[in-house]
């Protein structure tokens, strides 16, 4: 009889833990972002010749976010971002261009949630580039906007390695910000009127978004808070969401009551 009574709570706990693991995982959420050139730069320094070049960024990327065994993650699943060297690309953007994914290994980075207690998401991306330099990026999401900042660090004892310092602002979803300056204004209407439909926008969308402006100061503030708290980044949330715990508690209570009635 003692063995039977002990097996009940043990089985119940096993059921709850198994359910917790399953409940903590959610479908992956995929977002497509367009980089805004007016606010996006990568600075390349170092190398044998002492390179010092700033590239203006343009392009698109996809960001996937979700849960894996209860832990929130993020990863780049597509990165078509080009750095344009304006001093060399007067004839063609391809002249002197920098492949940002190749420089930072964006598709190979691991993204983790930074638990800052904010109402918006902050992520840390880390990994290694193709030359074994360490890559450390932080990204803040607020509404349709995403601000990313970060650096690369050459391996200890290395020489003649490039180093990168990157900052970009991007937006997801249809946007009437045709010139990529982070604001929807009269200048964008002129581009739309003249048929420059780079962002997939139309006049109706421009009217609905007129006056929209990226709150870069707030995004920068989120980034500053993330940098200050990065020592706690590795301890990301590894438990089910609060709503999941409530549900599991309800299930557990019902199972306990049913087990007691059966024994009575």
PDB file of N, CA and C in Angstrom, residues 65-143:
ATOM      1  N   UNK A  65      12.300  33.956 -34.088  1.00  0.00           N
ATOM      2  CA  UNK A  65      12.321  33.917 -32.629  1.00  0.00           C
ATOM      3  C   UNK A  65      11.342  32.856 -32.149  1.00  0.00           C
ATOM      4  N   UNK A  66      11.604  32.312 -30.975  1.00  0.00           N
ATOM      5  CA  UNK A  66      10.719  31.295 -30.430  1.00  0.00           C
ATOM      6  C   UNK A  66      11.263  30.727 -29.141  1.00  0.00           C
ATOM      7  N   UNK A  67      10.784  29.534 -28.784  1.00  0.00           N
ATOM      8  CA  UNK A  67      11.214  28.845 -27.566  1.00  0.00           C
ATOM      9  C   UNK A  67      11.798  27.491 -27.954  1.00  0.00           C
ATOM     10  N   UNK A  68      12.864  27.111 -27.293  1.00  0.00           N
ATOM     11  CA  UNK A  68      13.467  25.796 -27.476  1.00  0.00           C
ATOM     12  C   UNK A  68      13.731  25.205 -26.094  1.00  0.00           C
ATOM     13  N   UNK A  69      12.944  24.186 -25.734  1.00  0.00           N
ATOM     14  CA  UNK A  69      13.021  23.572 -24.408  1.00  0.00           C
ATOM     15  C   UNK A  69      12.859  24.623 -23.311  1.00  0.00           C
ATOM     16  N   UNK A  70      11.935  25.532 -23.531  1.00  0.00           N
ATOM     17  CA  UNK A  70      11.616  26.535 -22.531  1.00  0.00           C
ATOM     18  C   UNK A  70      12.471  27.784 -22.577  1.00  0.00           C
ATOM     19  N   UNK A  71      13.512  27.800 -23.400  1.00  0.00           N
ATOM     20  CA  UNK A  71      14.392  28.963 -23.474  1.00  0.00           C
ATOM     21  C   UNK A  71      14.087  29.771 -24.735  1.00  0.00           C
ATOM     22  N   UNK A  72      14.010  31.086 -24.577  1.00  0.00           N
ATOM     23  CA  UNK A  72      13.741  31.952 -25.720  1.00  0.00           C
ATOM     24  C   UNK A  72      15.008  32.102 -26.553  1.00  0.00           C
ATOM     25  N   UNK A  73      14.839  32.038 -27.864  1.00  0.00           N
ATOM     26  CA  UNK A  73      15.991  32.155 -28.751  1.00  0.00           C
ATOM     27  C   UNK A  73      15.647  33.041 -29.936  1.00  0.00           C
ATOM     28  N   UNK A  74      16.682  33.490 -30.624  1.00  0.00           N
ATOM     29  CA  UNK A  74      16.531  34.252 -31.864  1.00  0.00           C
ATOM     30  C   UNK A  74      17.679  33.872 -32.785  1.00  0.00           C
ATOM     31  N   UNK A  75      17.411  33.887 -34.091  1.00  0.00           N
ATOM     32  CA  UNK A  75      18.468  33.593 -35.050  1.00  0.00           C
ATOM     33  C   UNK A  75      18.151  34.245 -36.387  1.00  0.00           C
ATOM     34  N   UNK A  76      19.209  34.611 -37.084  1.00  0.00           N
ATOM     35  CA  UNK A  76      19.064  35.133 -38.435  1.00  0.00           C
ATOM     36  C   UNK A  76      18.943  33.949 -39.389  1.00  0.00           C
ATOM     37  N   UNK A  77      17.875  33.922 -40.170  1.00  0.00           N
ATOM     38  CA  UNK A  77      17.687  32.832 -41.124  1.00  0.00           C
ATOM     39  C   UNK A  77      17.967  33.273 -42.558  1.00  0.00           C
ATOM     40  N   UNK A  78      18.057  34.559 -42.775  1.00  0.00           N
ATOM     41  CA  UNK A  78      18.442  35.118 -44.085  1.00  0.00           C
ATOM     42  C   UNK A  78      19.084  36.467 -43.827  1.00  0.00           C
ATOM     43  N   UNK A  79      20.193  36.735 -44.498  1.00  0.00           N
ATOM     44  CA  UNK A  79      20.877  38.013 -44.318  1.00  0.00           C
ATOM     45  C   UNK A  79      21.443  38.467 -45.659  1.00  0.00           C
ATOM     46  N   UNK A  80      20.771  39.409 -46.283  1.00  0.00           N
ATOM     47  CA  UNK A  80      21.221  39.972 -47.556  1.00  0.00           C
ATOM     48  C   UNK A  80      21.480  41.458 -47.334  1.00  0.00           C
ATOM     49  N   UNK A  81      22.532  41.735 -46.568  1.00  0.00           N
ATOM     50  CA  UNK A  81      22.888  43.103 -46.185  1.00  0.00           C
ATOM     51  C   UNK A  81      24.245  43.434 -46.792  1.00  0.00           C
ATOM     52  N   UNK A  82      24.310  44.566 -47.460  1.00  0.00           N
ATOM     53  CA  UNK A  82      25.531  44.995 -48.135  1.00  0.00           C
ATOM     54  C   UNK A  82      26.029  46.299 -47.538  1.00  0.00           C
ATOM     55  N   UNK A  83      27.341  46.375 -47.333  1.00  0.00           N
ATOM     56  CA  UNK A  83      27.967  47.622 -46.913  1.00  0.00           C
ATOM     57  C   UNK A  83      28.509  48.346 -48.127  1.00  0.00           C
ATOM     58  N   UNK A  84      28.059  49.584 -48.334  1.00  0.00           N
ATOM     59  CA  UNK A  84      28.456  50.349 -49.513  1.00  0.00           C
ATOM     60  C   UNK A  84      29.544  51.347 -49.146  1.00  0.00           C
ATOM     61  N   UNK A  85      30.672  51.241 -49.828  1.00  0.00           N
ATOM     62  CA  UNK A  85      31.773  52.182 -49.650  1.00  0.00           C
ATOM     63  C   UNK A  85      31.546  53.337 -50.612  1.00  0.00           C
ATOM     64  N   UNK A  86      31.020  54.436 -50.105  1.00  0.00           N
ATOM     65  CA  UNK A  86      30.600  55.533 -50.978  1.00  0.00           C
ATOM     66  C   UNK A  86      31.762  56.140 -51.763  1.00  0.00           C
ATOM     67  N   UNK A  87      32.966  56.027 -51.239  1.00  0.00           N
ATOM     68  CA  UNK A  87      34.100  56.598 -51.968  1.00  0.00           C
ATOM     69  C   UNK A  87      34.486  55.766 -53.185  1.00  0.00           C
ATOM     70  N   UNK A  88      33.993  54.502 -53.248  1.00  0.00           N
ATOM     71  CA  UNK A  88      34.344  53.615 -54.359  1.00  0.00           C
ATOM     72  C   UNK A  88      33.147  53.195 -55.200  1.00  0.00           C
ATOM     73  N   UNK A  89      31.930  53.492 -54.727  1.00  0.00           N
ATOM     74  CA  UNK A  89      30.744  52.959 -55.403  1.00  0.00           C
ATOM     75  C   UNK A  89      29.975  54.022 -56.171  1.00  0.00           C
ATOM     76  N   UNK A  90      30.689  55.012 -56.708  1.00  0.00           N
ATOM     77  CA  UNK A  90      30.005  56.056 -57.463  1.00  0.00           C
ATOM     78  C   UNK A  90      29.448  55.530 -58.780  1.00  0.00           C
ATOM     79  N   UNK A  91      30.069  54.482 -59.322  1.00  0.00           N
ATOM     80  CA  UNK A  91      29.604  53.900 -60.577  1.00  0.00           C
ATOM     81  C   UNK A  91      28.638  52.756 -60.313  1.00  0.00           C
ATOM     82  N   UNK A  92      28.990  51.889 -59.378  1.00  0.00           N
ATOM     83  CA  UNK A  92      28.168  50.724 -59.063  1.00  0.00           C
ATOM     84  C   UNK A  92      28.292  50.400 -57.582  1.00  0.00           C
ATOM     85  N   UNK A  93      27.155  49.990 -56.977  1.00  0.00           N
ATOM     86  CA  UNK A  93      27.173  49.630 -55.561  1.00  0.00           C
ATOM     87  C   UNK A  93      28.057  48.418 -55.291  1.00  0.00           C
ATOM     88  N   UNK A  94      28.294  47.598 -56.304  1.00  0.00           N
ATOM     89  CA  UNK A  94      29.077  46.379 -56.103  1.00  0.00           C
ATOM     90  C   UNK A  94      30.574  46.656 -55.964  1.00  0.00           C
ATOM     91  N   UNK A  95      31.019  47.833 -56.390  1.00  0.00           N
ATOM     92  CA  UNK A  95      32.441  48.169 -56.309  1.00  0.00           C
ATOM     93  C   UNK A  95      32.799  48.520 -54.865  1.00  0.00           C
ATOM     94  N   UNK A  96      33.728  47.789 -54.300  1.00  0.00           N
ATOM     95  CA  UNK A  96      34.152  48.048 -52.932  1.00  0.00           C
ATOM     96  C   UNK A  96      33.119  47.684 -51.890  1.00  0.00           C
ATOM     97  N   UNK A  97      32.116  46.857 -52.247  1.00  0.00           N
ATOM     98  CA  UNK A  97      31.042  46.512 -51.314  1.00  0.00           C
ATOM     99  C   UNK A  97      31.516  45.470 -50.306  1.00  0.00           C
ATOM    100  N   UNK A  98      30.862  45.465 -49.142  1.00  0.00           N
ATOM    101  CA  UNK A  98      31.180  44.527 -48.067  1.00  0.00           C
ATOM    102  C   UNK A  98      29.991  43.611 -47.825  1.00  0.00           C
ATOM    103  N   UNK A  99      30.231  42.304 -47.807  1.00  0.00           N
ATOM    104  CA  UNK A  99      29.199  41.324 -47.474  1.00  0.00           C
ATOM    105  C   UNK A  99      29.124  41.239 -45.952  1.00  0.00           C
ATOM    106  N   UNK A 100      28.064  41.793 -45.379  1.00  0.00           N
ATOM    107  CA  UNK A 100      27.961  41.894 -43.923  1.00  0.00           C
ATOM    108  C   UNK A 100      27.792  40.526 -43.273  1.00  0.00           C
ATOM    109  N   UNK A 101      27.061  39.626 -43.919  1.00  0.00           N
ATOM    110  CA  UNK A 101      26.914  38.285 -43.352  1.00  0.00           C
ATOM    111  C   UNK A 101      28.258  37.575 -43.300  1.00  0.00           C
ATOM    112  N   UNK A 102      29.064  37.750 -44.327  1.00  0.00           N
ATOM    113  CA  UNK A 102      30.379  37.123 -44.337  1.00  0.00           C
ATOM    114  C   UNK A 102      31.274  37.730 -43.262  1.00  0.00           C
ATOM    115  N   UNK A 103      31.172  39.039 -43.062  1.00  0.00           N
ATOM    116  CA  UNK A 103      32.015  39.709 -42.069  1.00  0.00           C
ATOM    117  C   UNK A 103      31.639  39.333 -40.647  1.00  0.00           C
ATOM    118  N   UNK A 104      30.331  39.186 -40.382  1.00  0.00           N
ATOM    119  CA  UNK A 104      29.851  38.938 -39.019  1.00  0.00           C
ATOM    120  C   UNK A 104      29.349  37.520 -38.793  1.00  0.00           C
ATOM    121  N   UNK A 105      29.236  36.726 -39.861  1.00  0.00           N
ATOM    122  CA  UNK A 105      28.685  35.368 -39.763  1.00  0.00           C
ATOM    123  C   UNK A 105      27.307  35.397 -39.108  1.00  0.00           C
ATOM    124  N   UNK A 106      26.438  36.259 -39.602  1.00  0.00           N
ATOM    125  CA  UNK A 106      25.118  36.438 -38.989  1.00  0.00           C
ATOM    126  C   UNK A 106      24.331  35.137 -38.915  1.00  0.00           C
ATOM    127  N   UNK A 107      24.373  34.343 -39.979  1.00  0.00           N
ATOM    128  CA  UNK A 107      23.587  33.107 -40.007  1.00  0.00           C
ATOM    129  C   UNK A 107      24.119  32.052 -39.039  1.00  0.00           C
ATOM    130  N   UNK A 108      25.343  32.236 -38.563  1.00  0.00           N
ATOM    131  CA  UNK A 108      25.929  31.261 -37.654  1.00  0.00           C
ATOM    132  C   UNK A 108      25.902  31.671 -36.195  1.00  0.00           C
ATOM    133  N   UNK A 109      25.290  32.819 -35.884  1.00  0.00           N
ATOM    134  CA  UNK A 109      25.285  33.311 -34.505  1.00  0.00           C
ATOM    135  C   UNK A 109      24.149  32.696 -33.698  1.00  0.00           C
ATOM    136  N   UNK A 110      24.377  32.554 -32.413  1.00  0.00           N
ATOM    137  CA  UNK A 110      23.362  32.066 -31.482  1.00  0.00           C
ATOM    138  C   UNK A 110      22.745  33.260 -30.762  1.00  0.00           C
ATOM    139  N   UNK A 111      21.418  33.332 -30.780  1.00  0.00           N
ATOM    140  CA  UNK A 111      20.724  34.448 -30.149  1.00  0.00           C
ATOM    141  C   UNK A 111      20.002  34.032 -28.886  1.00  0.00           C
ATOM    142  N   UNK A 112      20.181  34.807 -27.811  1.00  0.00           N
ATOM    143  CA  UNK A 112      19.544  34.522 -26.526  1.00  0.00           C
ATOM    144  C   UNK A 112      18.800  35.751 -26.034  1.00  0.00           C
ATOM    145  N   UNK A 113      17.709  35.523 -25.333  1.00  0.00           N
ATOM    146  CA  UNK A 113      16.892  36.599 -24.770  1.00  0.00           C
ATOM    147  C   UNK A 113      17.595  37.218 -23.567  1.00  0.00           C
ATOM    148  N   UNK A 114      17.585  38.548 -23.490  1.00  0.00           N
ATOM    149  CA  UNK A 114      18.168  39.263 -22.353  1.00  0.00           C
ATOM    150  C   UNK A 114      17.043  39.649 -21.402  1.00  0.00           C
ATOM    151  N   UNK A 115      16.959  39.046 -20.214  1.00  0.00           N
ATOM    152  CA  UNK A 115      15.845  39.304 -19.285  1.00  0.00           C
ATOM    153  C   UNK A 115      16.032  40.602 -18.513  1.00  0.00           C
ATOM    154  N   UNK A 116      15.589  41.718 -19.100  1.00  0.00           N
ATOM    155  CA  UNK A 116      15.734  43.024 -18.463  1.00  0.00           C
ATOM    156  C   UNK A 116      14.453  43.499 -17.791  1.00  0.00           C
ATOM    157  N   UNK A 117      13.372  42.738 -17.913  1.00  0.00           N
ATOM    158  CA  UNK A 117      12.112  43.162 -17.332  1.00  0.00           C
ATOM    159  C   UNK A 117      11.439  44.278 -18.110  1.00  0.00           C
ATOM    160  N   UNK A 118      11.799  44.440 -19.386  1.00  0.00           N
ATOM    161  CA  UNK A 118      11.204  45.473 -20.230  1.00  0.00           C
ATOM    162  C   UNK A 118       9.992  44.911 -20.962  1.00  0.00           C
ATOM    163  N   UNK A 119       9.166  45.826 -21.479  1.00  0.00           N
ATOM    164  CA  UNK A 119       7.990  45.390 -22.232  1.00  0.00           C
ATOM    165  C   UNK A 119       8.343  45.046 -23.676  1.00  0.00           C
ATOM    166  N   UNK A 120       9.585  45.281 -24.055  1.00  0.00           N
ATOM    167  CA  UNK A 120      10.035  44.981 -25.412  1.00  0.00           C
ATOM    168  C   UNK A 120      11.205  44.002 -25.348  1.00  0.00           C
ATOM    169  N   UNK A 121      11.513  43.386 -26.473  1.00  0.00           N
ATOM    170  CA  UNK A 121      12.534  42.337 -26.504  1.00  0.00           C
ATOM    171  C   UNK A 121      13.933  42.889 -26.734  1.00  0.00           C
ATOM    172  N   UNK A 122      14.890  42.329 -26.008  1.00  0.00           N
ATOM    173  CA  UNK A 122      16.304  42.593 -26.233  1.00  0.00           C
ATOM    174  C   UNK A 122      17.000  41.238 -26.367  1.00  0.00           C
ATOM    175  N   UNK A 123      17.839  41.114 -27.393  1.00  0.00           N
ATOM    176  CA  UNK A 123      18.515  39.849 -27.683  1.00  0.00           C
ATOM    177  C   UNK A 123      20.019  40.045 -27.725  1.00  0.00           C
ATOM    178  N   UNK A 124      20.752  39.014 -27.328  1.00  0.00           N
ATOM    179  CA  UNK A 124      22.202  38.981 -27.487  1.00  0.00           C
ATOM    180  C   UNK A 124      22.548  37.907 -28.510  1.00  0.00           C
ATOM    181  N   UNK A 125      23.398  38.263 -29.478  1.00  0.00           N
ATOM    182  CA  UNK A 125      23.881  37.314 -30.478  1.00  0.00           C
ATOM    183  C   UNK A 125      25.389  37.156 -30.302  1.00  0.00           C
ATOM    184  N   UNK A 126      25.845  35.930 -30.292  1.00  0.00           N
ATOM    185  CA  UNK A 126      27.273  35.687 -30.113  1.00  0.00           C
ATOM    186  C   UNK A 126      27.708  34.498 -30.956  1.00  0.00           C
ATOM    187  N   UNK A 127      28.993  34.474 -31.251  1.00  0.00           N
ATOM    188  CA  UNK A 127      29.550  33.395 -32.053  1.00  0.00           C
ATOM    189  C   UNK A 127      30.908  33.796 -32.582  1.00  0.00           C
ATOM    190  N   UNK A 128      31.309  33.178 -33.677  1.00  0.00           N
ATOM    191  CA  UNK A 128      32.597  33.456 -34.285  1.00  0.00           C
ATOM    192  C   UNK A 128      32.428  33.710 -35.774  1.00  0.00           C
ATOM    193  N   UNK A 129      33.268  34.597 -36.292  1.00  0.00           N
ATOM    194  CA  UNK A 129      33.266  34.861 -37.727  1.00  0.00           C
ATOM    195  C   UNK A 129      34.147  33.829 -38.425  1.00  0.00           C
ATOM    196  N   UNK A 130      34.273  33.955 -39.728  1.00  0.00           N
ATOM    197  CA  UNK A 130      35.040  32.980 -40.488  1.00  0.00           C
ATOM    198  C   UNK A 130      36.515  32.942 -40.133  1.00  0.00           C
ATOM    199  N   UNK A 131      37.066  34.057 -39.598  1.00  0.00           N
ATOM    200  CA  UNK A 131      38.483  34.080 -39.219  1.00  0.00           C
ATOM    201  C   UNK A 131      38.680  33.847 -37.724  1.00  0.00           C
ATOM    202  N   UNK A 132      37.636  33.309 -37.065  1.00  0.00           N
ATOM    203  CA  UNK A 132      37.663  32.976 -35.633  1.00  0.00           C
ATOM    204  C   UNK A 132      37.643  34.193 -34.719  1.00  0.00           C
ATOM    205  N   UNK A 133      37.318  35.357 -35.258  1.00  0.00           N
ATOM    206  CA  UNK A 133      37.083  36.510 -34.388  1.00  0.00           C
ATOM    207  C   UNK A 133      35.778  36.291 -33.637  1.00  0.00           C
ATOM    208  N   UNK A 134      35.708  36.748 -32.403  1.00  0.00           N
ATOM    209  CA  UNK A 134      34.460  36.631 -31.651  1.00  0.00           C
ATOM    210  C   UNK A 134      33.516  37.747 -32.074  1.00  0.00           C
ATOM    211  N   UNK A 135      32.242  37.420 -32.149  1.00  0.00           N
ATOM    212  CA  UNK A 135      31.206  38.375 -32.555  1.00  0.00           C
ATOM    213  C   UNK A 135      30.231  38.539 -31.397  1.00  0.00           C
ATOM    214  N   UNK A 136      29.951  39.776 -31.029  1.00  0.00           N
ATOM    215  CA  UNK A 136      29.014  40.051 -29.940  1.00  0.00           C
ATOM    216  C   UNK A 136      28.095  41.191 -30.367  1.00  0.00           C
ATOM    217  N   UNK A 137      26.808  40.879 -30.519  1.00  0.00           N
ATOM    218  CA  UNK A 137      25.817  41.855 -30.956  1.00  0.00           C
ATOM    219  C   UNK A 137      24.664  41.883 -29.968  1.00  0.00           C
ATOM    220  N   UNK A 138      24.060  43.043 -29.818  1.00  0.00           N
ATOM    221  CA  UNK A 138      22.830  43.181 -29.045  1.00  0.00           C
ATOM    222  C   UNK A 138      21.796  43.870 -29.921  1.00  0.00           C
ATOM    223  N   UNK A 139      20.552  43.431 -29.821  1.00  0.00           N
ATOM    224  CA  UNK A 139      19.473  43.989 -30.639  1.00  0.00           C
ATOM    225  C   UNK A 139      18.259  44.259 -29.772  1.00  0.00           C
ATOM    226  N   UNK A 140      17.623  45.405 -29.999  1.00  0.00           N
ATOM    227  CA  UNK A 140      16.409  45.777 -29.278  1.00  0.00           C
ATOM    228  C   UNK A 140      15.263  45.893 -30.271  1.00  0.00           C
ATOM    229  N   UNK A 141      14.118  45.291 -29.926  1.00  0.00           N
ATOM    230  CA  UNK A 141      12.914  45.363 -30.754  1.00  0.00           C
ATOM    231  C   UNK A 141      11.853  46.195 -30.039  1.00  0.00           C
ATOM    232  N   UNK A 142      11.279  47.135 -30.762  1.00  0.00           N
ATOM    233  CA  UNK A 142      10.168  47.925 -30.230  1.00  0.00           C
ATOM    234  C   UNK A 142       9.196  48.192 -31.361  1.00  0.00           C
ATOM    235  N   UNK A 143       8.003  47.609 -31.262  1.00  0.00           N
ATOM    236  CA  UNK A 143       7.049  47.753 -32.356  1.00  0.00           C
ATOM    237  C   UNK A 143       7.649  47.178 -33.629  1.00  0.00           C
TER     238      UNK A 143
END
